[in-house]
CSV table of C-alpha atoms in Angstrom, one decimal:
chain,number,residue,atom,x,y,z
A,153,MET,CA,-9.5,27.8,-21.2
A,154,THR,CA,-10.0,26.3,-24.4
A,155,THR,CA,-9.5,22.6,-22.7
A,156,ASN,CA,-11.4,23.4,-20.0
A,157,PRO,CA,-14.6,26.2,-20.5
A,158,SER,CA,-16.3,27.0,-18.0
A,159,HIS,CA,-20.0,25.9,-19.6
A,160,ILE,CA,-18.1,22.3,-19.4
A,161,LEU,CA,-17.2,22.2,-15.6
A,162,ILE,CA,-20.6,24.1,-14.7
A,163,ALA,CA,-22.2,20.7,-16.2
A,164,ARG,CA,-20.1,18.3,-14.5
A,165,SER,CA,-20.6,19.8,-11.3
A,166,SER,CA,-24.7,19.9,-12.0
A,167,ARG,CA,-24.7,16.3,-12.4
A,168,SER,CA,-25.5,15.9,-8.5
A,169,ALA,CA,-27.9,18.3,-8.1
A,170,PRO,CA,-31.4,17.9,-7.1
A,171,PRO,CA,-34.0,19.3,-9.4
A,172,HIS,CA,-34.9,21.9,-7.2
A,173,ALA,CA,-31.7,22.9,-6.4
A,174,THR,CA,-31.6,26.0,-8.2
A,175,LEU,CA,-30.7,29.8,-8.5
A,176,SER,CA,-34.0,30.9,-7.1
A,177,ASN,CA,-34.3,28.6,-4.4
A,178,PRO,CA,-30.6,28.6,-2.9
A,179,THR,CA,-31.8,27.5,0.8
A,180,PRO,CA,-30.7,24.5,2.5
A,181,THR,CA,-33.1,22.0,3.0
A,182,GLU,CA,-33.1,18.8,4.9
A,183,THR,CA,-32.6,17.2,1.6
A,184,HIS,CA,-29.3,18.1,0.5
A,185,ALA,CA,-28.4,16.6,3.9
A,186,SER,CA,-30.4,13.5,3.2
A,187,GLY,CA,-29.3,10.9,0.8
A,188,ILE,CA,-25.7,11.7,0.2
A,189,PHE,CA,-24.0,8.8,2.1
A,190,PRO,CA,-25.6,5.2,2.2
A,191,ARG,CA,-28.0,4.9,5.0
A,192,VAL,CA,-26.3,3.6,8.2
A,193,SER,CA,-27.6,0.8,9.8
A,194,SER,CA,-26.3,-2.9,11.9
A,195,SER,CA,-26.2,-4.6,8.8
A,196,PRO,CA,-22.3,-4.6,7.8
A,197,PRO,CA,-22.0,-2.4,4.8
A,198,TRP,CA,-19.6,-5.1,3.0
A,199,PHE,CA,-22.6,-7.5,2.3
A,200,LEU,CA,-23.1,-6.1,-1.2
A,201,GLU,CA,-26.2,-7.4,-3.1
A,202,VAL,CA,-24.8,-8.9,-6.7
A,203,GLU,CA,-26.9,-10.7,-9.3
A,204,ASP,CA,-27.5,-14.3,-9.0
A,205,LYS,CA,-25.7,-16.7,-11.0
A,206,GLU,CA,-25.0,-20.0,-10.7
A,207,VAL,CA,-21.0,-21.2,-10.4
A,208,THR,CA,-20.0,-24.2,-9.2
A,209,ASP,CA,-17.1,-24.8,-7.2
A,210,GLU,CA,-15.3,-27.1,-10.1
A,211,GLU,CA,-15.9,-23.7,-12.4
A,212,ASP,CA,-14.5,-21.5,-9.7
A,213,GLU,CA,-11.3,-24.0,-9.2
A,214,ASN,CA,-11.0,-24.2,-12.8
A,215,ALA,CA,-11.2,-20.4,-12.9
A,216,GLU,CA,-8.4,-20.1,-10.0
A,217,GLU,CA,-6.2,-22.5,-12.0
A,218,GLN,CA,-6.6,-21.5,-15.4
A,219,VAL,CA,-5.4,-17.7,-13.5
A,220,ALA,CA,-2.7,-19.5,-11.7
A,221,SER,CA,-1.6,-21.2,-14.6
A,222,ASP,CA,-0.4,-18.3,-16.3
A,223,PRO,CA,3.3,-16.9,-15.5
A,224,ILE,CA,4.0,-13.4,-15.6
A,225,GLU,CA,7.0,-11.9,-17.3
A,226,VAL,CA,9.6,-11.1,-14.8
A,227,ASP,CA,13.1,-9.4,-15.1
A,228,PRO,CA,15.9,-10.7,-16.8
A,229,THR,CA,17.9,-10.3,-13.4
A,230,PHE,CA,15.3,-13.2,-11.6
A,231,LYS,CA,15.9,-15.7,-13.9
A,232,PRO,CA,18.1,-18.6,-13.9
A,233,ASP,CA,20.1,-17.6,-17.1
A,234,TYR,CA,21.4,-14.0,-15.8
A,235,SER,CA,24.8,-13.2,-15.8
A,236,TRP,CA,25.0,-13.5,-12.6
A,237,PRO,CA,22.0,-15.6,-11.5
A,238,GLY,CA,20.6,-16.0,-7.7
A,239,SER,CA,21.0,-18.9,-6.0
A,240,VAL,CA,17.6,-18.7,-3.9
A,241,LYS,CA,14.3,-19.9,-5.5
A,242,ILE,CA,11.0,-18.4,-5.0
A,243,THR,CA,8.1,-19.9,-6.4
A,244,VAL,CA,4.6,-17.2,-6.3
A,245,GLU,CA,2.1,-18.4,-8.4
A,246,ALA,CA,3.1,-20.1,-11.5
A,247,THR,CA,5.9,-17.7,-11.9
A,248,THR,CA,9.7,-18.7,-10.3
A,249,PHE,CA,12.2,-16.1,-9.4
A,250,TRP,CA,15.9,-16.8,-8.7
A,251,GLY,CA,16.6,-14.4,-5.9
A,252,HIS,CA,20.0,-13.2,-4.6
A,253,LYS,CA,20.8,-14.2,-1.1
A,254,ASP,CA,22.6,-11.3,-0.2
A,255,VAL,CA,20.3,-8.6,-1.3
A,256,LEU,CA,17.1,-10.6,-0.1
A,257,VAL,CA,18.8,-11.0,3.5
A,258,PHE,CA,19.5,-6.9,3.8
A,259,ALA,CA,16.0,-6.3,2.0
A,260,SER,CA,13.9,-8.0,4.8
A,261,PRO,CA,14.1,-9.1,8.4
A,262,PHE,CA,11.7,-12.2,6.7
A,263,PHE,CA,14.3,-13.3,4.2
A,264,GLU,CA,17.3,-13.1,6.9
A,265,ALA,CA,15.5,-15.3,9.3
A,266,LEU,CA,14.7,-17.7,6.7
A,267,LEU,CA,17.7,-17.8,5.2
A,268,SER,CA,20.0,-17.9,7.9
A,269,GLY,CA,18.5,-20.5,9.8
A,270,ASN,CA,17.4,-24.5,10.0
A,271,TRP,CA,13.6,-23.7,8.5
A,272,ALA,CA,13.0,-26.6,5.6
A,273,GLU,CA,13.3,-24.2,2.7
A,274,THR,CA,17.0,-23.3,3.9
A,275,GLY,CA,17.9,-28.1,4.1
A,276,ARG,CA,20.6,-29.3,2.4
A,277,PRO,CA,19.7,-31.6,-0.3
A,278,SER,CA,20.9,-34.9,0.0
A,279,SER,CA,23.0,-34.4,-3.4
A,280,LEU,CA,25.4,-32.0,-1.7
A,281,SER,CA,26.4,-34.3,1.0
A,282,SER,CA,30.1,-33.1,2.0
A,283,GLY,CA,30.8,-37.2,2.4
A,284,ILE,CA,33.5,-38.1,-0.6
A,285,THR,CA,33.9,-42.3,-1.6
A,286,ILE,CA,36.8,-42.5,-3.6
A,287,SER,CA,37.3,-45.8,-5.5
A,288,VAL,CA,40.4,-47.2,-7.1
A,289,ALA,CA,40.9,-50.1,-9.3
A,290,PRO,CA,43.6,-52.4,-9.1
A,291,SER,CA,46.5,-51.8,-11.7
A,292,THR,CA,47.5,-55.4,-12.0
A,293,THR,CA,48.6,-57.4,-15.2
A,294,ASP,CA,47.5,-60.5,-12.8
A,295,PRO,CA,44.0,-61.8,-13.2
A,296,GLU,CA,44.3,-63.9,-10.2
A,297,LEU,CA,44.9,-60.1,-7.7
A,298,PRO,CA,41.9,-60.3,-5.8
A,299,ARG,CA,40.0,-56.9,-5.6
A,300,SER,CA,38.5,-55.4,-1.9
A,301,GLU,CA,35.3,-53.6,-1.5
A,302,PRO,CA,35.4,-49.8,-2.0
A,303,ASP,CA,36.7,-47.9,1.1
A,304,THR,CA,35.9,-44.4,2.1
A,305,ALA,CA,38.7,-41.5,2.3
A,306,ASP,CA,39.1,-38.7,3.7
A,307,LYS,CA,36.4,-35.7,3.7
A,308,ASP,CA,38.9,-32.9,2.6
A,309,SER,CA,36.4,-30.5,0.8
A,310,ASP,CA,32.4,-29.6,-0.3
A,311,ASP,CA,33.4,-29.7,-4.0
A,312,TRP,CA,34.8,-32.8,-4.3
A,313,GLU,CA,32.4,-35.6,-5.9
A,314,ARG,CA,32.3,-39.0,-5.7
A,315,SER,CA,34.3,-41.4,-7.8
A,316,GLU,CA,34.5,-44.5,-9.5
A,317,ILE,CA,37.9,-45.4,-7.9
A,318,GLU,CA,38.1,-48.4,-6.0
A,319,PRO,CA,41.4,-48.7,-3.1
A,320,PHE,CA,43.4,-51.6,-3.6
A,321,VAL,CA,43.6,-53.4,0.1
A,322,MET,CA,45.4,-56.7,0.4
A,323,SER,CA,45.9,-58.6,3.2
A,324,GLU,CA,49.1,-60.2,4.7
A,325,ASP,CA,48.9,-63.9,3.2
A,326,GLU,CA,48.0,-62.3,-0.3
A,327,SER,CA,50.6,-60.1,-0.2
A,328,GLU,CA,53.3,-63.1,0.9
A,329,LYS,CA,51.4,-65.3,-2.2
A,330,PHE,CA,51.8,-62.3,-5.0
A,331,GLY,CA,55.0,-60.8,-3.4
A,332,SER,CA,56.1,-57.2,-2.3
A,333,SER,CA,56.9,-56.4,-6.1
A,334,THR,CA,53.0,-56.7,-7.0
A,335,VAL,CA,51.9,-55.2,-4.1
A,336,ASP,CA,53.9,-51.8,-4.4
A,337,ARG,CA,53.1,-51.6,-8.2
A,338,ALA,CA,49.2,-51.7,-7.2
A,339,ARG,CA,49.9,-49.6,-4.6
A,340,THR,CA,51.7,-46.5,-6.8
A,341,ALA,CA,49.1,-47.2,-9.5
A,342,SER,CA,46.2,-46.3,-7.0
A,343,LEU,CA,48.1,-43.7,-5.6
A,344,GLU,CA,48.5,-42.1,-9.0
A,345,LYS,CA,44.6,-42.4,-9.7
A,346,LEU,CA,43.9,-40.6,-6.8
A,347,GLN,CA,46.1,-38.3,-7.1
A,348,GLY,CA,44.9,-37.4,-10.5
A,349,LYS,CA,41.7,-36.9,-9.9
A,350,LYS,CA,42.1,-34.4,-7.1
A,351,SER,CA,44.0,-32.4,-9.1
A,352,ALA,CA,41.5,-32.7,-12.2
A,353,ILE,CA,38.9,-31.1,-9.4
A,354,ARG,CA,40.9,-28.6,-8.1
A,355,GLN,CA,42.0,-27.5,-12.0
A,356,HIS,CA,37.9,-27.1,-12.5
A,357,ILE,CA,37.2,-25.2,-9.4
A,358,ALA,CA,40.2,-22.7,-10.4
A,359,LYS,CA,39.0,-22.2,-13.4
A,360,GLU,CA,35.4,-21.5,-12.6
A,361,GLY,CA,36.3,-18.8,-10.0
A,362,LYS,CA,33.4,-18.1,-9.0
A,363,GLY,CA,32.8,-20.7,-6.0
A,364,LYS,CA,30.3,-23.7,-5.8
A,365,GLN,CA,27.5,-21.9,-6.9
A,366,ARG,CA,29.3,-21.7,-10.3
A,367,VAL,CA,30.0,-25.3,-10.1
A,368,ASP,CA,26.4,-26.5,-9.8
A,369,ALA,CA,24.1,-23.8,-10.7
A,370,SER,CA,20.8,-26.0,-11.4
A,371,GLN,CA,21.2,-26.6,-7.1
A,372,PRO,CA,19.8,-23.4,-5.4
A,373,SER,CA,21.0,-22.8,-1.7
A,374,ALA,CA,17.1,-22.3,-0.6
A,375,VAL,CA,13.4,-23.2,-1.7
A,376,ILE,CA,10.5,-20.8,-0.7
A,377,GLN,CA,7.0,-21.2,-2.2
A,378,LEU,CA,4.4,-17.9,-1.0
A,379,LYS,CA,1.1,-19.2,-1.4
A,380,GLU,CA,-0.7,-15.7,-0.2
A,381,GLU,CA,0.9,-13.4,-2.1
A,382,LYS,CA,0.6,-12.1,-6.2
A,383,ALA,CA,3.3,-13.0,-8.7
A,384,SER,CA,2.8,-9.4,-10.0
A,385,THR,CA,2.8,-7.8,-6.3
A,386,PHE,CA,6.4,-9.9,-5.4
A,387,HIS,CA,7.9,-8.6,-8.5
A,388,ASP,CA,7.4,-5.6,-7.8
A,389,PHE,CA,8.8,-6.0,-4.3
A,390,LEU,CA,12.0,-6.9,-5.7
A,391,LYS,CA,12.3,-4.4,-8.4
A,392,PHE,CA,12.1,-2.1,-5.5
A,393,VAL,CA,14.8,-3.5,-3.0
A,394,TYR,CA,17.2,-4.1,-5.7
A,395,PRO,CA,18.9,-1.0,-6.6
A,396,HIS,CA,19.6,-1.1,-10.1
A,397,LEU,CA,15.7,-1.9,-10.8
A,398,ASN,CA,12.8,1.3,-10.7
A,399,CYS,CA,9.3,0.4,-9.0
A,400,THR,CA,6.4,2.1,-10.1
A,401,ILE,CA,4.2,2.7,-7.4
A,402,THR,CA,0.7,3.2,-9.2
A,403,TRP,CA,-3.4,2.6,-7.7
A,404,ASN,CA,-3.3,-0.9,-9.1
A,405,ASN,CA,-0.5,-2.2,-7.3
A,406,VAL,CA,-0.1,0.2,-3.9
A,407,GLU,CA,-2.5,-1.8,-2.4
A,408,GLY,CA,-0.3,-5.0,-2.7
A,409,LEU,CA,3.0,-3.4,-1.9
A,410,MET,CA,1.5,-1.9,1.6
A,411,GLY,CA,0.4,-5.5,2.4
A,412,ILE,CA,3.4,-6.9,1.6
A,413,SER,CA,5.3,-4.5,3.1
A,414,HIS,CA,3.5,-5.0,6.6
A,415,LYS,CA,4.2,-9.0,6.0
A,416,LEU,CA,7.8,-9.0,5.1
A,417,VAL,CA,8.6,-5.9,7.4
A,418,VAL,CA,9.9,-3.4,4.8
A,419,PRO,CA,9.7,0.2,6.3
A,420,SER,CA,11.1,2.0,2.8
A,421,LEU,CA,8.7,0.3,0.9
A,422,GLN,CA,5.6,1.3,3.1
A,423,ALA,CA,6.9,5.2,3.5
A,424,ALA,CA,6.9,5.3,-0.4
A,425,CYS,CA,3.8,3.6,-0.6
A,426,LEU,CA,1.7,6.2,2.0
A,427,ASP,CA,3.5,9.3,0.3
A,428,PHE,CA,2.1,8.2,-3.1
A,429,LEU,CA,-1.7,7.5,-1.0
A,430,LEU,CA,-0.7,11.1,0.6
A,431,THR,CA,-0.2,13.1,-2.9
A,432,HIS,CA,-2.7,11.2,-5.0
A,433,ALA,CA,-5.9,10.9,-2.1
A,434,ALA,CA,-8.0,13.2,-4.5
A,435,GLY,CA,-7.7,10.9,-7.4
A,436,LYS,CA,-9.5,7.6,-5.5
A,437,PRO,CA,-10.3,9.3,-1.9
A,438,ILE,CA,-12.3,5.9,-1.0
A,439,LYS,CA,-9.6,3.6,-2.2
A,440,ALA,CA,-7.0,5.5,0.0
A,441,MET,CA,-9.5,5.5,2.8
A,442,ARG,CA,-10.0,1.9,2.7
A,443,ILE,CA,-6.7,1.4,3.0
A,444,ALA,CA,-5.5,3.7,6.2
A,445,GLU,CA,-8.6,2.1,8.0
A,446,PHE,CA,-7.0,-1.2,6.9
A,447,PHE,CA,-3.6,-0.5,8.1
A,448,GLN,CA,-4.0,2.1,11.0
A,449,GLU,CA,-3.0,5.3,9.1
A,450,GLU,CA,-4.0,8.1,11.1
A,451,GLU,CA,-2.5,10.4,8.6
A,452,LEU,CA,-3.8,9.6,5.5
A,453,TYR,CA,-7.2,8.3,7.0
A,454,ARG,CA,-7.7,12.2,7.5
A,455,GLU,CA,-6.3,13.5,4.1
A,456,SER,CA,-8.6,10.9,2.0
A,457,SER,CA,-11.9,11.9,4.2
A,458,ARG,CA,-10.8,15.6,3.1
A,459,PHE,CA,-11.9,14.4,-0.6
A,460,VAL,CA,-14.7,12.2,0.4
A,461,LEU,CA,-17.0,14.5,2.5
A,462,ASP,CA,-16.0,17.6,-0.2
A,463,ASN,CA,-17.5,15.5,-3.1
A,464,PRO,CA,-19.8,12.8,-1.5
A,465,GLY,CA,-22.4,13.3,-4.3
A,466,ASP,CA,-19.7,11.9,-6.9
A,467,ARG,CA,-19.4,8.8,-5.2
A,468,SER,CA,-21.6,5.9,-5.8
A,469,ASP,CA,-23.1,3.5,-3.2
A,470,LEU,CA,-21.0,0.3,-4.6
A,471,GLU,CA,-17.6,2.3,-3.7
A,472,LEU,CA,-18.8,3.7,-0.4
A,473,HIS,CA,-20.1,0.4,0.7
A,474,THR,CA,-16.2,-0.7,0.6
A,475,LEU,CA,-15.9,1.1,3.5
A,476,SER,CA,-16.7,-0.3,7.0
A,477,LEU,CA,-19.8,0.6,9.0
A,478,ASP,CA,-17.8,2.7,11.6
A,479,THR,CA,-16.3,5.1,8.4
A,480,LEU,CA,-19.4,5.3,7.2
A,481,TRP,CA,-20.8,6.7,10.4
A,482,LYS,CA,-18.1,9.2,10.8
A,483,LEU,CA,-19.0,10.8,7.3
A,484,GLU,CA,-22.4,11.4,7.6
A,485,LYS,CA,-21.8,12.8,11.2
A,486,ARG,CA,-19.6,14.9,9.8
A,487,ARG,CA,-21.3,16.2,6.9
A,488,ASN,CA,-24.6,16.9,8.9
A,489,TRP,CA,-22.3,18.9,11.2
A,490,PHE,CA,-21.3,21.0,8.1
A,491,LEU,CA,-24.7,21.3,7.3
A,492,GLU,CA,-25.9,22.5,9.9
A,493,ARG,CA,-23.6,25.3,10.8
A,494,VAL,CA,-23.6,26.4,7.0
A,495,LEU,CA,-27.3,27.0,8.0
A,496,LYS,CA,-26.4,29.3,10.9
A,497,LEU,CA,-24.5,31.1,8.9
A,498,GLY,CA,-27.1,32.0,7.0
A,499,LEU,CA,-29.1,33.4,9.5
A,500,VAL,CA,-26.1,35.8,10.5
A,501,SER,CA,-26.9,39.8,9.9
A,502,ILE,CA,-23.9,41.2,8.6
A,503,ALA,CA,-25.6,45.0,8.4
A,504,LYS,CA,-26.4,44.8,12.6
A,505,GLU,CA,-23.3,42.8,14.0
A,506,TYR,CA,-20.5,44.2,11.9
A,507,GLN,CA,-18.5,46.9,12.9
A,508,CYS,CA,-16.0,48.2,10.6
A,509,CYS,CA,-12.5,50.2,11.6
A,510,SER,CA,-12.5,53.2,13.5
A,511,THR,CA,-11.3,55.8,10.5
A,512,CYS,CA,-14.0,54.5,8.5
A,513,PRO,CA,-15.8,57.6,7.2
A,514,ASP,CA,-19.2,56.0,6.5
A,515,PRO,CA,-19.4,52.7,9.0
A,516,SER,CA,-23.2,51.8,7.7
A,517,ASN,CA,-22.0,52.0,4.3
A,518,CYS,CA,-19.4,49.9,4.4
A,519,ALA,CA,-21.9,47.1,6.5
A,520,ARG,CA,-24.1,47.7,4.1
A,521,LEU,CA,-22.2,46.7,1.0
A,522,LEU,CA,-20.4,43.7,2.8
A,523,GLU,CA,-23.8,42.2,3.9
A,524,GLU,CA,-24.7,42.2,0.3
A,525,LYS,CA,-21.1,40.4,-1.1
A,526,TRP,CA,-21.7,38.2,1.5
A,527,ARG,CA,-25.7,37.6,0.7
A,528,GLN,CA,-24.3,36.7,-2.8
A,529,GLY,CA,-21.2,34.2,-1.7
A,530,TYR,CA,-23.9,32.4,0.4
A,531,HIS,CA,-26.3,31.6,-2.7
A,532,ALA,CA,-23.5,30.6,-4.9
A,533,SER,CA,-22.4,28.2,-2.4
A,534,PHE,CA,-26.2,26.2,-3.6
A,535,ARG,CA,-25.6,27.3,-7.2
A,536,PHE,CA,-25.1,23.6,-8.4
A,537,GLY,CA,-25.9,21.4,-5.8
A,538,PRO,CA,-25.4,20.8,-1.8
A,539,PRO,CA,-22.8,23.0,-0.6
A,540,GLN,CA,-19.2,21.7,-0.5
A,541,PRO,CA,-17.0,22.7,2.4
A,542,SER,CA,-13.8,23.8,-0.5
A,543,MET,CA,-16.6,26.3,-2.0
A,544,VAL,CA,-18.0,27.3,0.9
A,545,TYR,CA,-14.5,28.3,2.2
A,546,ARG,CA,-13.8,30.5,-1.0
A,547,TYR,CA,-17.3,32.4,-1.0
A,548,LEU,CA,-17.9,32.7,2.7
A,549,ARG,CA,-14.6,33.4,4.2
A,550,LEU,CA,-12.2,34.6,1.4
A,551,LEU,CA,-15.3,36.5,-0.4
A,552,GLU,CA,-13.7,35.2,-3.9
A,553,GLY,CA,-15.4,34.2,-6.9
A,554,ILE,CA,-18.1,36.7,-6.8
A,555,SER,CA,-18.5,39.5,-9.6
A,556,PRO,CA,-18.0,42.1,-9.0
A,557,PRO,CA,-15.5,41.6,-6.0
A,558,LEU,CA,-15.9,43.2,-2.5
A,559,SER,CA,-14.5,46.9,-2.8
A,560,LEU,CA,-14.8,49.3,-0.4
A,561,THR,CA,-13.4,52.7,-0.4
A,562,HIS,CA,-10.7,53.0,2.0
A,563,LEU,CA,-8.1,50.0,2.3
A,564,SER,CA,-8.4,49.6,6.2
A,565,CYS,CA,-12.0,49.1,5.8
A,566,GLN,CA,-11.4,46.6,3.0
A,567,THR,CA,-8.8,45.0,5.2
A,568,CYS,CA,-11.5,45.1,8.2
A,569,ALA,CA,-14.0,43.7,6.5
A,570,LYS,CA,-12.2,40.8,5.2
A,571,SER,CA,-10.3,40.0,8.4
A,572,TRP,CA,-14.0,40.2,10.0
A,573,VAL,CA,-15.2,37.3,8.0
A,574,ALA,CA,-12.9,35.1,8.2
A,575,THR,CA,-13.2,35.1,12.0
A,576,LEU,CA,-16.9,34.9,11.8
A,577,PHE,CA,-16.4,31.3,9.7
A,578,ASP,CA,-13.4,30.3,11.9
A,579,ARG,CA,-15.5,30.6,15.0
A,580,MET,CA,-18.6,28.8,13.3
A,581,PHE,CA,-16.5,25.9,12.2
A,582,SER,CA,-14.4,25.5,15.3
A,583,LEU,CA,-11.1,26.7,13.1
A,584,GLY,CA,-8.2,28.4,14.2
A,585,VAL,CA,-4.6,28.5,13.6
A,586,ARG,CA,-3.1,24.8,12.7
A,587,GLY,CA,-1.0,23.6,15.4
A,588,SER,CA,-2.3,25.9,17.9
A,589,GLY,CA,-4.1,23.5,19.8
A,590,THR,CA,-7.7,25.9,19.4
A,591,ASP,CA,-8.3,24.2,16.4
A,592,THR,CA,-10.7,21.1,17.8
A,593,ALA,CA,-14.2,20.4,16.0
A,594,PRO,CA,-16.3,17.7,17.7
A,595,LEU,CA,-15.7,14.4,16.5
A,596,GLY,CA,-12.0,15.1,15.5
A,597,GLY,CA,-13.1,18.1,13.5
A,598,ARG,CA,-9.1,19.7,13.9
A,599,VAL,CA,-7.6,21.1,10.4
A,600,GLY,CA,-4.1,20.4,10.8
A,601,THR,CA,-0.8,20.2,12.6
A,602,THR,CA,1.5,22.5,10.9
A,603,GLY,CA,0.9,25.3,8.8
A,604,PRO,CA,-0.8,28.8,9.3
A,605,GLY,CA,-4.8,29.5,9.0
A,606,PRO,CA,-7.1,26.5,8.2
A,607,ARG,CA,-7.1,24.7,4.8
A,608,ARG,CA,-9.4,24.9,2.3
A,609,HIS,CA,-10.4,21.5,2.7
A,610,PHE,CA,-11.2,22.1,6.2
A,611,LEU,CA,-13.6,19.3,6.9
A,612,PHE,CA,-12.5,15.6,7.6
A,613,CYS,CA,-12.6,12.5,10.2
A,614,SER,CA,-10.1,10.9,12.4
A,615,LEU,CA,-9.3,7.6,12.8
A,616,ASN,CA,-8.9,7.2,16.5
A,617,ASP,CA,-11.7,9.8,18.1
A,618,SER,CA,-12.0,10.9,21.5
A,619,LYS,CA,-13.9,8.8,24.2
A,620,GLU,CA,-16.4,11.4,24.4
A,621,ALA,CA,-16.7,11.1,20.8
A,622,MET,CA,-17.3,7.6,20.8
A,623,LYS,CA,-19.8,7.3,23.5
A,624,VAL,CA,-22.1,9.8,21.4
A,625,ARG,CA,-21.5,7.7,19.2
A,626,ALA,CA,-22.3,4.7,20.6
A,627,LYS,CA,-25.6,6.4,22.2
A,628,ALA,CA,-26.9,7.6,18.5
A,629,ARG,CA,-26.4,3.9,16.9
A,630,GLU,CA,-28.6,2.6,19.9
A,631,THR,CA,-30.9,5.0,19.8
A,632,LEU,CA,-31.1,4.4,15.4
A,633,TYR,CA,-31.1,0.4,16.3
A,634,GLN,CA,-34.4,0.8,19.0
A,635,SER,CA,-36.1,3.1,16.1
A,636,ASN,CA,-35.2,0.4,13.3
A,637,ILE,CA,-36.5,-2.4,16.1
């Protein structure tokens, strides 16, 4: 209570209240329903009006180059001087990542196809050719001994490099001229130098003990450049797929991670992003709803719309215009549908329609007390502005938040009164037991799929409406278009 006193909470809730919404005038009017969501028109909502500012193309290019020229600080795992460096060089914007082929192959089918196929990114450089040219210099003291052109020896291994030894080749006439002893000496010297070169290479490879990659670490096995991604997003992606690193999903990177998970086909990353969005949708419901609409996520769209509809006055027009025209139309229709039923609840005469239990000693007194508490809860729903679905649920269905609370003489009368009010509320808003198939409402007003009874945030929109709802919305949109003309 010390951190959030009641007067501060009241001041926060009353910011969006219109001047006429006071305790003396709790009855809803048309002003409550209008002006909450932007006026839906035939023009796309994502064309926003911004301040006029003269910016040339050269300034835009210079700004983009300046942003791209600043590399980010990457984890030591993706640096070339790491104790076990990667062999795949990946360039994103101005940042270079050295990834490990096996990890990338198992992380994404995209990298599996890229690193195992005949793509240009994985082509062998000319410096890693398996052809070995061995030249042997003639070892003889005779200055008149002829020297032949370099020849090519057998291709024994990919790890051998070019040698500077030239082989000694002599024709039959030259052999007769110089004698067999001189030829034998030259051949012996040439073989000794050749065997010495091979043994030196083998000893060097055995000493390293880490294969060809460790012999020449400056030559990557693949060079990849991703032009459509951000360096920070790809860095978070690598931290997610590497087992010894941890990727923290926040509101700043969840949208980029959702996009890269779809592009690179990483279901585990997509599931982690959806789990974050579903559990944190109340923090930024507009952004969560926009992500759900773009990636066609039905559950996320439904859950985020609950919080948008529960506090529509707290959203700015600039933020709401990031949603599509169809989504804004759904929100407006659902809000108007809710307000119409709240008005109908205000016309219900509890004293005439309520019937207490059969064991009640005074049914008229119970009906009168229930009518009094019902009216107090109804007026409390409009105390600080337009009614919110969660507050209406609390005041009118649960009969909570009213002082003093409902207190009838007998327990059976108390139970019967609360059950009758809950049934009236559920019938008015077309609510039912979740998962039973009887909890449908116009324009996708289902409560949920699992769990007993409705939820406090019972009002929401569906991403894919039924054909009947789509026809009704199309007809209403056509009527609105004709009226604007």
